[in-house]
Short mmCIF file of C-alpha atoms and ligand atoms in Angstrom, two decimals:
data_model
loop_
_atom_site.label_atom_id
_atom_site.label_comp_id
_atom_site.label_asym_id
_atom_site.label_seq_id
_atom_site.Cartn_x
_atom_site.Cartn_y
_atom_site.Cartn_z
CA UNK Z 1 72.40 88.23 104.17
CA UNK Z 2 73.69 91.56 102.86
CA UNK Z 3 75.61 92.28 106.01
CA UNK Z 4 76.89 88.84 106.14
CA UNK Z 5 78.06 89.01 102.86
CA UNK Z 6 79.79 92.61 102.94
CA UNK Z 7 81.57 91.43 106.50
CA UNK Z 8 83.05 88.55 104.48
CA UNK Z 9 83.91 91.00 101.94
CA UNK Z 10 85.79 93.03 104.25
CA UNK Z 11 87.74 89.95 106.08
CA UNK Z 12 88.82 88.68 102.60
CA UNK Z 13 90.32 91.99 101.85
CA UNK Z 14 92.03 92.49 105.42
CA UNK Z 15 93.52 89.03 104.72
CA UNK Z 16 94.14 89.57 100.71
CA UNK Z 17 95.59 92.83 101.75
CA UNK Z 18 98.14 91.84 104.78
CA UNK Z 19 100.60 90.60 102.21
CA UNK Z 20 100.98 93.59 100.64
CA UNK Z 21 102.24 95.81 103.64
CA UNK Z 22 105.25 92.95 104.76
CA UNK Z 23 106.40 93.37 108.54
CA UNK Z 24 109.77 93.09 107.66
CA UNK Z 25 109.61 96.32 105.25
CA UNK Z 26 111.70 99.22 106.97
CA UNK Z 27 109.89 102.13 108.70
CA UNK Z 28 110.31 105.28 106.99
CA UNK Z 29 109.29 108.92 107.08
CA UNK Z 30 107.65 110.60 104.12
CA UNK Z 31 110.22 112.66 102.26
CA UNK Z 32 107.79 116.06 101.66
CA UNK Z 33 106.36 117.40 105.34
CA UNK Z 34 103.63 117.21 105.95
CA UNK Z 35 102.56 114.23 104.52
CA UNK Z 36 102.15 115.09 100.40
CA UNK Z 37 99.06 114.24 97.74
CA UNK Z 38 100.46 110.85 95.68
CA UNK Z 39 99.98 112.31 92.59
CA UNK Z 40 100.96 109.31 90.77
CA UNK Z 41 101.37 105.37 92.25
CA UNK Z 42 103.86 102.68 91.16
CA UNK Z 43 103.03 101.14 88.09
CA UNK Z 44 106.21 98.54 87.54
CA UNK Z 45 107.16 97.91 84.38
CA UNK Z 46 106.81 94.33 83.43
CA UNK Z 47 109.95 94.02 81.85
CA UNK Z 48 113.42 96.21 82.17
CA UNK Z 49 112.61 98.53 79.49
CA UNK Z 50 108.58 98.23 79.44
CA UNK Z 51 106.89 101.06 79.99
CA UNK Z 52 105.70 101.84 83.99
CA UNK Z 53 106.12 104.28 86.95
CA UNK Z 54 109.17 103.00 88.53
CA UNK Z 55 108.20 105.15 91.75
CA UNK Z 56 106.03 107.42 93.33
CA UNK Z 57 105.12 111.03 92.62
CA UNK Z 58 104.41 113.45 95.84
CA UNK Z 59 102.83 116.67 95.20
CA UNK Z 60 105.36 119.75 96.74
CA UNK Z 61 106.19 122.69 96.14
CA UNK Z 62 109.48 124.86 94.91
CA UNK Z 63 112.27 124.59 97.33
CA UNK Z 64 110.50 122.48 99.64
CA UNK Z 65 112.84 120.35 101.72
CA UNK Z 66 113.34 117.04 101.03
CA UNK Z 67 114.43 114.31 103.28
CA UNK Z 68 115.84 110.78 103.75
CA UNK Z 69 112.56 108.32 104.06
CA UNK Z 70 115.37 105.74 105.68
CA UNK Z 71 118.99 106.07 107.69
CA UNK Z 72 121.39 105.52 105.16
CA UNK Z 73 124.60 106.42 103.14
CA UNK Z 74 124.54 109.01 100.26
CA UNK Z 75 125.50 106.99 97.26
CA UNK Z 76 124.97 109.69 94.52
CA UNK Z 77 124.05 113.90 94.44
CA UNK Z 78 123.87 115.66 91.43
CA UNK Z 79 122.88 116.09 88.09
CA UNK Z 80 121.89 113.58 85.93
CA UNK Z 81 120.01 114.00 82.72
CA UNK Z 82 119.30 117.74 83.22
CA UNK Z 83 118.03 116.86 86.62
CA UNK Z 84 119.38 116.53 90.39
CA UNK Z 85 119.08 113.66 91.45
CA UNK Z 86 119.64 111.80 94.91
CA UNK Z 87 120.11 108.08 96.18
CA UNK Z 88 120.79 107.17 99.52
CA UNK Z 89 121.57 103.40 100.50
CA UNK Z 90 120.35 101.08 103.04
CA UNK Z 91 121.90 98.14 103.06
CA UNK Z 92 120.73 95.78 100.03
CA UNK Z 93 117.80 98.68 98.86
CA UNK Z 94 118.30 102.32 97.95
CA UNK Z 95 115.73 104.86 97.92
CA UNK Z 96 115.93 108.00 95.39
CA UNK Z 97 114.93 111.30 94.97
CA UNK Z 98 114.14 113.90 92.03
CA UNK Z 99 114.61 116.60 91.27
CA UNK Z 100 116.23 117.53 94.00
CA UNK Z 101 118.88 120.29 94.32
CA UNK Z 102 121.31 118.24 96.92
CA UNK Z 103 122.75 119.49 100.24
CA UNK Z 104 124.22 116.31 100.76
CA UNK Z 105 127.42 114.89 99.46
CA UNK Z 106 128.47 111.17 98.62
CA UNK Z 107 129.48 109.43 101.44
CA UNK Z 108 127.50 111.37 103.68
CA UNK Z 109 125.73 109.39 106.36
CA UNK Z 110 122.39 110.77 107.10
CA UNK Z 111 119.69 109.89 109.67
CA UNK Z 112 116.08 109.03 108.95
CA UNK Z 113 113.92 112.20 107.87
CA UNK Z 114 117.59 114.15 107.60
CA UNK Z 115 117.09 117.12 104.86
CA UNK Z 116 118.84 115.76 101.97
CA UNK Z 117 118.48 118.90 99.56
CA UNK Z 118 115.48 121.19 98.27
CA UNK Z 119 112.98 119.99 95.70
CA UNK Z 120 113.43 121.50 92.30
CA UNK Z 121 110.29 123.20 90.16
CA UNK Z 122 111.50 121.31 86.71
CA UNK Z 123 111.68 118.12 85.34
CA UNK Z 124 108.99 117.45 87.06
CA UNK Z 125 106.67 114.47 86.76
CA UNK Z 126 103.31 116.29 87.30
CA UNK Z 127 104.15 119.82 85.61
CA UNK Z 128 103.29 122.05 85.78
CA UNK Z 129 102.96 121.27 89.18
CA UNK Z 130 106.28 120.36 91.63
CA UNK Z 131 106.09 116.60 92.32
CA UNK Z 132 108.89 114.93 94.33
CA UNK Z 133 109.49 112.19 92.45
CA UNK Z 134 110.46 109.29 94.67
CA UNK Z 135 112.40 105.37 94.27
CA UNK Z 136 112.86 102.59 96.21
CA UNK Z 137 114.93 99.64 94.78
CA UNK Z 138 116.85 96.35 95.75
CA UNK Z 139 119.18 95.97 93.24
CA UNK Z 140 117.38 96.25 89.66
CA UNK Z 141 114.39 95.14 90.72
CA UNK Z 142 111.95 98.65 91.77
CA UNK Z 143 109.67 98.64 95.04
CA UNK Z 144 106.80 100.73 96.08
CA UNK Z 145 108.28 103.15 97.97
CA UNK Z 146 104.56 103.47 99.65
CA UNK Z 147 105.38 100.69 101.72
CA UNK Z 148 107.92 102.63 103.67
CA UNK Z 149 105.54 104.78 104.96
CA UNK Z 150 102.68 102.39 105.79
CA UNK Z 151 100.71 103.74 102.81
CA UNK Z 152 99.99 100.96 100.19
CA UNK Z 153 96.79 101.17 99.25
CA UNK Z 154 94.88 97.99 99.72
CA UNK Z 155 94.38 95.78 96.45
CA UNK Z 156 91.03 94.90 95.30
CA UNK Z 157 91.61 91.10 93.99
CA UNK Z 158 89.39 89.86 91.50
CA UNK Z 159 87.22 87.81 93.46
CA UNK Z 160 83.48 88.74 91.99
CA UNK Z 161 84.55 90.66 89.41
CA UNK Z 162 86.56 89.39 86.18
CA UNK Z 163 89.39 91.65 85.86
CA UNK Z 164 91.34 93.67 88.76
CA UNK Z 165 89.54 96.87 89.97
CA UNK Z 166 92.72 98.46 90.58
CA UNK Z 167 94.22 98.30 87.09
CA UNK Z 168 92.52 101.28 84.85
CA UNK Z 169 92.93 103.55 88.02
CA UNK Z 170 97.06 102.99 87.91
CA UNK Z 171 96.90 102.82 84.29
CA UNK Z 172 95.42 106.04 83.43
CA UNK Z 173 97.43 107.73 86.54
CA UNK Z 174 100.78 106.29 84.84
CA UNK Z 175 100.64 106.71 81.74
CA UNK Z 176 101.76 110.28 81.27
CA UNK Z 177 104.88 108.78 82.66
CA UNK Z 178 104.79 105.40 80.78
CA UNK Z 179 107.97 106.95 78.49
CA UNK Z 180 110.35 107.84 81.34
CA UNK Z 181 113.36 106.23 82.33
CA UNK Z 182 115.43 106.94 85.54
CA UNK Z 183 118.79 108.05 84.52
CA UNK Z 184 121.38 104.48 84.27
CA UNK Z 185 122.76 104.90 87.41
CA UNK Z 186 121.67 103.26 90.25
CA UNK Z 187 124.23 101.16 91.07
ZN1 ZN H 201 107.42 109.89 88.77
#
């Protein structure tokens, strides 16, 4: 009965969790090589200005190159907010990048995994550590840039349980972040 039960346990997740990675997401490349430690997850904000982790943060290291997760068009390099700070476009999404000191220039088209610039020690979301910290949106609306890369973890639903194991994990991981707000920018 145990096994029965865990092997419907496991189908209901495969099933829950098939949404979540959607085939028509682009294929993308990790921007830190090899692949980096997710320090922190997405946490979106539920509204504009709530508080949230409106991307990813990759562990790295000082100068480490940094690279386009997706083909695309540079749509912004340089300093914003006492940071550097890349986008790249693809179409209807963008993905961004910081802090980044940029080798790229606007207008640049670069290929996928293309060295956009080297990671920068400050401003960083995980000081004192060097985190990459990494976007994905389509228009205003901010997307786990995990799913580029194959790597969102599977949610745990709350089917026996009464509230979603997943949410003191991403809470506690984003919180240190919960004030921050990309620079006003991205279009
Ligand atoms: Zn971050």
């Amino acid at each position: 009965m145990r096994t029965a039960l865990g092997a419907l346990v496991v189908t209901l997740l495969v099933l829950l969790a098939a949404p979540a990675a959607a085939e028509d997401d682009p294929v993308g490349v990790w921007p830190l090589h090899p692949e980096p430690e997710v320090v922190a997850r997405f946490d979106p904000p539920a509204t504009p200005y709530g508080p949230g982790h409106r991307g990813v943060d990759l562990l790295g290291r000082a100068g480490q190159p940094v690279r386009a997760a997706l083909a695309g068009t540079v749509t912004f390099a340089g300093m914003l907010a006492g940071r550097g700070v890349v986008v790249v476009g693809h179409g209807d999404t963008r993905t961004t990048y910081e802090p980044v000191a940029a080798r790229v220039s606007v207008g640049d088209a670069i290929g996928r995994g293309a060295v956009i610039g080297a990671l920068q020690s400050f401003a960083s979301h995980c000081a004192p550590r060097t985190c990459l910290h990494w976007g994905w949106l389509r228009g205003e609306v901010y997307l786990d840039p995990l799913r580029l890369v194959g790597a969102v973890p599977v949610r745990l639903l709350p089917l026996w349980r009464d509230t979603p194991a997943h949410d003191a994990t991403v809470g506690l991981l984003a919180r240190p972040y919960a004030d921050w707000r990309p620079p006003a920018l991205w279009d």
